[in-house]
mmCIF file of C-alpha atoms in Angstrom:
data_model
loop_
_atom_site.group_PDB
_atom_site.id
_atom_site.type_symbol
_atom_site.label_atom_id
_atom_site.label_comp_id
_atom_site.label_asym_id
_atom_site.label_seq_id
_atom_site.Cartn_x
_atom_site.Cartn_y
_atom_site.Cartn_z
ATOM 1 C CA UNK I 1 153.244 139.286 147.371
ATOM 2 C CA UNK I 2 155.705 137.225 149.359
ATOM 3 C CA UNK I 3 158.428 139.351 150.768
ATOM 4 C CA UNK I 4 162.263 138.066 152.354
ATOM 5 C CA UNK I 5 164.222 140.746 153.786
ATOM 6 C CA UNK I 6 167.996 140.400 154.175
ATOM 7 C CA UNK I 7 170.224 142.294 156.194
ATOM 8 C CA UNK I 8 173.234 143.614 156.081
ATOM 9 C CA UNK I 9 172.954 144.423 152.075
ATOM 10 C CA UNK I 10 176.861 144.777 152.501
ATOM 11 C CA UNK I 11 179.377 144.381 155.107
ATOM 12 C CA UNK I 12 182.867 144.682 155.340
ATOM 13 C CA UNK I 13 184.620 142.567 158.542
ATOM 14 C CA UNK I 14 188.465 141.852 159.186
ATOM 15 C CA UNK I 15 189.570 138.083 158.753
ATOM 16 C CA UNK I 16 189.053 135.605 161.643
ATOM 17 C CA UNK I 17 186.394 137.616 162.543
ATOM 18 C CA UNK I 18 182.118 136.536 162.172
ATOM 19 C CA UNK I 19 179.770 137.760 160.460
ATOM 20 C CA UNK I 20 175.767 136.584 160.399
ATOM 21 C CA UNK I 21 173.252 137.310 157.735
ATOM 22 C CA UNK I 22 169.611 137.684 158.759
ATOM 23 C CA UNK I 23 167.230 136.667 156.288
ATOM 24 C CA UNK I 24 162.971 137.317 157.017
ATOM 25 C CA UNK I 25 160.099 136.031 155.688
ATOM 26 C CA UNK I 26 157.244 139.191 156.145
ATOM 27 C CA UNK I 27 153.898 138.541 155.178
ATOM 28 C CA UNK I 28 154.353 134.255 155.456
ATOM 29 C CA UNK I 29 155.565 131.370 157.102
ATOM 30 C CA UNK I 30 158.847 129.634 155.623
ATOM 31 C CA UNK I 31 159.769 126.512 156.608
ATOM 32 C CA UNK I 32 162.129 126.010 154.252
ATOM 33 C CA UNK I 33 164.963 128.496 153.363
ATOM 34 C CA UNK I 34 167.728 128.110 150.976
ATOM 35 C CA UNK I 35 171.452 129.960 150.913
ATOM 36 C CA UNK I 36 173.024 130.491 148.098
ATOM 37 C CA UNK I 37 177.003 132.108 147.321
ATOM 38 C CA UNK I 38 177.806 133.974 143.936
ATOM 39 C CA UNK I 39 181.050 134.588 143.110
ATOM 40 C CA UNK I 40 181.991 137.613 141.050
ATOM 41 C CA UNK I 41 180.428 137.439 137.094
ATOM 42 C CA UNK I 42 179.467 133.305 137.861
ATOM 43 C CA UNK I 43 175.863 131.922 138.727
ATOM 44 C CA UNK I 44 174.385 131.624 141.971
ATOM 45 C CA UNK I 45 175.316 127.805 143.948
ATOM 46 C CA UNK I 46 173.391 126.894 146.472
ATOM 47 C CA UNK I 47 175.205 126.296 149.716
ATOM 48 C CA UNK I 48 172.710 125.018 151.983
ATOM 49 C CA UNK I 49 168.859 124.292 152.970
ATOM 50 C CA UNK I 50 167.252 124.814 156.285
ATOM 51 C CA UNK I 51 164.002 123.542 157.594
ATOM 52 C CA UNK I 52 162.530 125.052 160.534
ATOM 53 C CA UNK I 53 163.541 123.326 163.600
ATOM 54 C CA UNK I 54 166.318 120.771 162.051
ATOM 55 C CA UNK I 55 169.275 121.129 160.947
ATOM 56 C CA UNK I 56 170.816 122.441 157.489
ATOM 57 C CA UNK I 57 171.587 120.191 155.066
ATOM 58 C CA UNK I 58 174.729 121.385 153.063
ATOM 59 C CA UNK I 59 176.047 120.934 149.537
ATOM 60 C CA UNK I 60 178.482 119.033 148.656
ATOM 61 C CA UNK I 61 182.425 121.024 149.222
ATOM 62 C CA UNK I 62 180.407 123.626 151.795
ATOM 63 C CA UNK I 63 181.911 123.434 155.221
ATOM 64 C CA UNK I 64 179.122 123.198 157.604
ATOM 65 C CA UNK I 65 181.649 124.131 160.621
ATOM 66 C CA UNK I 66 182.603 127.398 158.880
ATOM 67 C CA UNK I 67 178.860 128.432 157.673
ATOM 68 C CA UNK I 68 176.525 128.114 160.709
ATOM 69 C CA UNK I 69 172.812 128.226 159.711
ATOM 70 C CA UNK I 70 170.111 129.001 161.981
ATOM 71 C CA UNK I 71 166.119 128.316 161.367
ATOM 72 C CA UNK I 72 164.859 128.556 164.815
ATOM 73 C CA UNK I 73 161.357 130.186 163.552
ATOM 74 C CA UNK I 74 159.069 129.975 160.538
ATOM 75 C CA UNK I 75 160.393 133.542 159.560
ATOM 76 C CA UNK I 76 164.062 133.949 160.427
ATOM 77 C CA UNK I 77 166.970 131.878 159.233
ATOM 78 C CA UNK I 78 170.405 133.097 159.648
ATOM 79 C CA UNK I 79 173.709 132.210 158.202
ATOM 80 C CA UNK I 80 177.256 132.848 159.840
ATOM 81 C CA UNK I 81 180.350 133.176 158.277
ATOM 82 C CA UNK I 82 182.905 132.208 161.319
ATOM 83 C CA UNK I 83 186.883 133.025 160.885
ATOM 84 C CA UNK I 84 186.192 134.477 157.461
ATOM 85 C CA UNK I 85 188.875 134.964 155.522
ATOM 86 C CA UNK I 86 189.570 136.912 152.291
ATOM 87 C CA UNK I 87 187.777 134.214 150.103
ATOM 88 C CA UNK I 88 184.946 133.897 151.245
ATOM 89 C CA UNK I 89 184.248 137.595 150.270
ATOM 90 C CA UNK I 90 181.333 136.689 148.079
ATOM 91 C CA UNK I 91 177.570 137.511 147.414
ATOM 92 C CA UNK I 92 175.322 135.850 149.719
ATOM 93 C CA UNK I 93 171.533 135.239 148.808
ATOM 94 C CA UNK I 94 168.820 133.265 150.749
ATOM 95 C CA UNK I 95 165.075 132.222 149.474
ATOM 96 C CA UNK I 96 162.222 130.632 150.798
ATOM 97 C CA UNK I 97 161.117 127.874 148.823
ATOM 98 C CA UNK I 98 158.454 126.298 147.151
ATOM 99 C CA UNK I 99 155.625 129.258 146.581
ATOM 100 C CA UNK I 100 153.731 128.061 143.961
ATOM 101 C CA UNK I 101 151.918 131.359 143.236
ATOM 102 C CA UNK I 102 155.018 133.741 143.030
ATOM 103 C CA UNK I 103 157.688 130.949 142.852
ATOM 104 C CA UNK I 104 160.976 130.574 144.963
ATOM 105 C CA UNK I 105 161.488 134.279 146.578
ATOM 106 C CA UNK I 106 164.727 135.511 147.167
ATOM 107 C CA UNK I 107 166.127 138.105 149.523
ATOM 108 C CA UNK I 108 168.137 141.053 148.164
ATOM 109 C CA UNK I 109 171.812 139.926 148.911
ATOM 110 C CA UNK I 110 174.919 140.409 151.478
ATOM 111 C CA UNK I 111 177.757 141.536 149.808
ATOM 112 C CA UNK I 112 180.737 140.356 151.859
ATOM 113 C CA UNK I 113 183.812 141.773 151.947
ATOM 114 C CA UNK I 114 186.513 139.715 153.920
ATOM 115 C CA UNK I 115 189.716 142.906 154.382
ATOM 116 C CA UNK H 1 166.148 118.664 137.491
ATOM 117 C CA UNK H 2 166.711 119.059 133.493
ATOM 118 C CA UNK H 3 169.303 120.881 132.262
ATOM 119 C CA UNK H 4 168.780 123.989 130.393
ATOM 120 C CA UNK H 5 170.556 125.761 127.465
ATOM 121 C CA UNK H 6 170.082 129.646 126.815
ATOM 122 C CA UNK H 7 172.468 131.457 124.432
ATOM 123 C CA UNK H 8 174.793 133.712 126.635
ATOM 124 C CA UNK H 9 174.272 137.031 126.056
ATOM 125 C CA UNK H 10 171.340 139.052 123.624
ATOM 126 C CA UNK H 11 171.091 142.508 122.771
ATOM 127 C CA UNK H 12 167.029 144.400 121.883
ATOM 128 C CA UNK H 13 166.117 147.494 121.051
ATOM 129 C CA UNK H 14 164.594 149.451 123.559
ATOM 130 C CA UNK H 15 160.768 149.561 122.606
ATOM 131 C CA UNK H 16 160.818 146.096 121.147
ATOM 132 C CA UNK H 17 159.671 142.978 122.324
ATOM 133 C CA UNK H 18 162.848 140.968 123.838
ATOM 134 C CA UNK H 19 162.328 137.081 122.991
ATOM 135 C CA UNK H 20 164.457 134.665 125.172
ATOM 136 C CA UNK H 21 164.674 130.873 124.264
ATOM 137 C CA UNK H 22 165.697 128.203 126.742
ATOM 138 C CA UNK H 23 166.027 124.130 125.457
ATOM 139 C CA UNK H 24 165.267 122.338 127.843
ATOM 140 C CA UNK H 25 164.733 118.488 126.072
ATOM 141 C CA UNK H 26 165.070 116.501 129.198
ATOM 142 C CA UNK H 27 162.792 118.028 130.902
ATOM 143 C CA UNK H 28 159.681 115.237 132.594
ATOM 144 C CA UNK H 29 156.206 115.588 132.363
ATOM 145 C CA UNK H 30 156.045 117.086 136.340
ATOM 146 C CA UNK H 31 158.542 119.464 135.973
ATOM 147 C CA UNK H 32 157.645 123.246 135.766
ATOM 148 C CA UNK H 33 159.800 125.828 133.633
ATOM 149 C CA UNK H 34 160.368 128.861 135.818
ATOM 150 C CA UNK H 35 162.002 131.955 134.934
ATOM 151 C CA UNK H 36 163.783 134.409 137.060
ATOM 152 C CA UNK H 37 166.431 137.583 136.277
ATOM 153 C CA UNK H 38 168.938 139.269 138.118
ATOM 154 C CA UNK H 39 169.843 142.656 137.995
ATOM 155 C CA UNK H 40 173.480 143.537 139.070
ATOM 156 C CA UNK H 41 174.021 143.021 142.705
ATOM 157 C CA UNK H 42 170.648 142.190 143.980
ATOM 158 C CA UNK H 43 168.592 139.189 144.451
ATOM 159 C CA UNK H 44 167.301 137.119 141.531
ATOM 160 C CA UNK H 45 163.903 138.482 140.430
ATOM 161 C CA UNK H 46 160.582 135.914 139.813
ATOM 162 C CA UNK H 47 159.277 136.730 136.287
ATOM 163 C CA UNK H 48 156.841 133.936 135.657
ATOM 164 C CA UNK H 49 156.401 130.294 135.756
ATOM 165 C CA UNK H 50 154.828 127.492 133.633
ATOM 166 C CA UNK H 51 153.885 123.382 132.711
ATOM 167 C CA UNK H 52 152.957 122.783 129.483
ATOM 168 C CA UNK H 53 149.954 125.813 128.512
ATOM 169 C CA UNK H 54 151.614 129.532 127.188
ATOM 170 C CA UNK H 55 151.243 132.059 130.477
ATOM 171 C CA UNK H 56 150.840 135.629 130.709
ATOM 172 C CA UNK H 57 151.474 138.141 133.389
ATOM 173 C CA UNK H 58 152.135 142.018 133.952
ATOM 174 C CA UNK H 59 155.810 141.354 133.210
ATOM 175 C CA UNK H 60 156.144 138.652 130.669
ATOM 176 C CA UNK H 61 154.938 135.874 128.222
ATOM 177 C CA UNK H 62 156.241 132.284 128.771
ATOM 178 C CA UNK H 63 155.553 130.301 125.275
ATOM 179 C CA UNK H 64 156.032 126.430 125.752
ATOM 180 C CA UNK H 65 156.372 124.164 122.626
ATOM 181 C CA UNK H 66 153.643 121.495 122.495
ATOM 182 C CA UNK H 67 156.680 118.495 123.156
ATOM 183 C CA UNK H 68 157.361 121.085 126.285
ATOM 184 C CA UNK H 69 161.465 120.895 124.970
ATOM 185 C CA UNK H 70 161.933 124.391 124.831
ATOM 186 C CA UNK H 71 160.118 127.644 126.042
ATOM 187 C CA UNK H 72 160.476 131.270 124.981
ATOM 188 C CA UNK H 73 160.322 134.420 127.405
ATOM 189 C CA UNK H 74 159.159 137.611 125.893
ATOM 190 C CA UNK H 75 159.347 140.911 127.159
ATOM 191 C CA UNK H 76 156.747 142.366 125.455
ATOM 192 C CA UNK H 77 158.227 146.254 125.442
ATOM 193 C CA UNK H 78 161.696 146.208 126.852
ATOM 194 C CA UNK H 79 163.601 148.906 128.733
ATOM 195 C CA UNK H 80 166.402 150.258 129.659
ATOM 196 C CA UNK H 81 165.550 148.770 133.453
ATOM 197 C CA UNK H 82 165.066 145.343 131.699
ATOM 198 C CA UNK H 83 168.873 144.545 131.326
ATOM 199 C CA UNK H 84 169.679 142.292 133.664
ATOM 200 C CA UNK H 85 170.742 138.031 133.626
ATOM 201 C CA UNK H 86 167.852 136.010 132.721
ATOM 202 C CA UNK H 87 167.427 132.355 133.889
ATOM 203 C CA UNK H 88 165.401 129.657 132.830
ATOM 204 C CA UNK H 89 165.107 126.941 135.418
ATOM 205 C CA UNK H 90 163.228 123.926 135.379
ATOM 206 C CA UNK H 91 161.684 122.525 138.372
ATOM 207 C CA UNK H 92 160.380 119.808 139.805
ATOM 208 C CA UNK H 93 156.935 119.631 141.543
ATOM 209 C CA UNK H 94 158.275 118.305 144.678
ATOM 210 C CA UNK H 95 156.606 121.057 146.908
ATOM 211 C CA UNK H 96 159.733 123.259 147.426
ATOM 212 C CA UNK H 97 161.955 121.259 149.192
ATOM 213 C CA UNK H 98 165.048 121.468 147.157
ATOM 214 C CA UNK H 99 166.478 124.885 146.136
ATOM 215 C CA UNK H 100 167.053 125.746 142.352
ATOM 216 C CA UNK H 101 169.774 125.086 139.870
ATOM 217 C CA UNK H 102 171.449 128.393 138.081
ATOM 218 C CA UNK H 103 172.898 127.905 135.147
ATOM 219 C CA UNK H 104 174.518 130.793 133.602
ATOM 220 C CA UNK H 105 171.822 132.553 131.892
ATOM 221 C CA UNK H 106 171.446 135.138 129.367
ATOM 222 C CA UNK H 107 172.612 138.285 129.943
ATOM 223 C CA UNK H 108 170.097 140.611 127.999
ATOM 224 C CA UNK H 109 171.512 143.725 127.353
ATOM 225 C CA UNK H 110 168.703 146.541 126.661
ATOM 226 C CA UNK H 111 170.044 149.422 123.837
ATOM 227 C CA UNK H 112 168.796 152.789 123.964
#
């Protein structure tokens, strides 16, 4: 079945530091990845979409300056938390969209801890 | 997308079948009722997915009412590895270009 692998499953950085998430599509081509945030005991939000070769479109409240997304190929997209601070420690989740056989897939998470 | 409503929280027997409802009475005639479940601190999980005729796979049965308003999940033999939140999500048929709404889900808790 379709596969995304995300890395780091956690991470811990200092505030005003970066951090980047890598999120893969393995057996198939993605053109369209989604990011999502979840918060401690809430529901996942989505945060942004990226299409292969254009730019992210972001959610309403998301700061597109402080989350930097990255879809330069069909199977990579990459988000970057710049200057984190404390709260944006958070769990971060991408999926490619729109499989019809096996549905939306997601990755397995970045837990982010901003120290 | 339609809004869905599942009750917050169930508890089953381990053994028994686990049934899940999900309303879901605004949903339109091209939207798809897909159902996903996260276990704690990993990525949310596809279970199964359906339009309007009951569906069956190694995991789960997805029962739609006839007026398509409201859809069950069951879990036909639960476990203890079958706790987790459980979401219902309707969806449209727009080819994957939007990402999904999560609502809160029910967190089904599996007893021993």
């Amino acid at each position: 079945g379709a596969v995304v692998s995300q890395h780091p499953s956690r991470v811990i950085c200092k505030s005003g530091t970066s951090v980047k998430i890598e999120c893969r599509s393995l057996d198939f081509q993605a053109t369209t990845m989604f990011w999502y945030r979840q918060f401690p005991k809430q529901s996942l939000m989505l945060m942004a979409t990226s299409n292969e070769g254009s730019k992210a479109t972001y959610e309403q409240g998301v700061e597109k300056d402080k989350f930097l997304i990255n879809h330069a190929s069909l199977t990579l997209s990459t988000l970057t938390v710049t200057s984190a601070h404390p709260e944006d420690s958070s769990f971060y989740i991408c999926s490619a969209g729109g499989l019809r056989v096996y549905g939306y897939t997601f990755g397995s998470g970045t837990r982010l801890t901003v120290v | 997308d339609a809004k869905t409503t599942q009750p917050p929280s169930m508890d089953c027997a381990e053994g028994r079948a686990a049934n899940l409802p999900c309303n879901h009475s605004t949903i339109s005639g091209n939207e798809y009722v897909y159902w996903y479940r996260q276990i704690h601190s990993q990525g949310p999980q596809y279970i199964i997915h359906g339009l309007k005729n009951n569906e069956t796979n190694e995991m789960a049965s997805l029962i739609i009412t006839e007026d398509r308003k409201s859809s069950t999940l069951i879990l036909p033999h639960a476990t203890l590895r079958d706790t987790a939140v459980y979401y219902c999500i309707v969806v449209g048929s727009g080819g994957g270009a939007d990402g999904l709404t999560f609502g809160k889900g029910t967190h089904l808790i599996i007893q021993p």
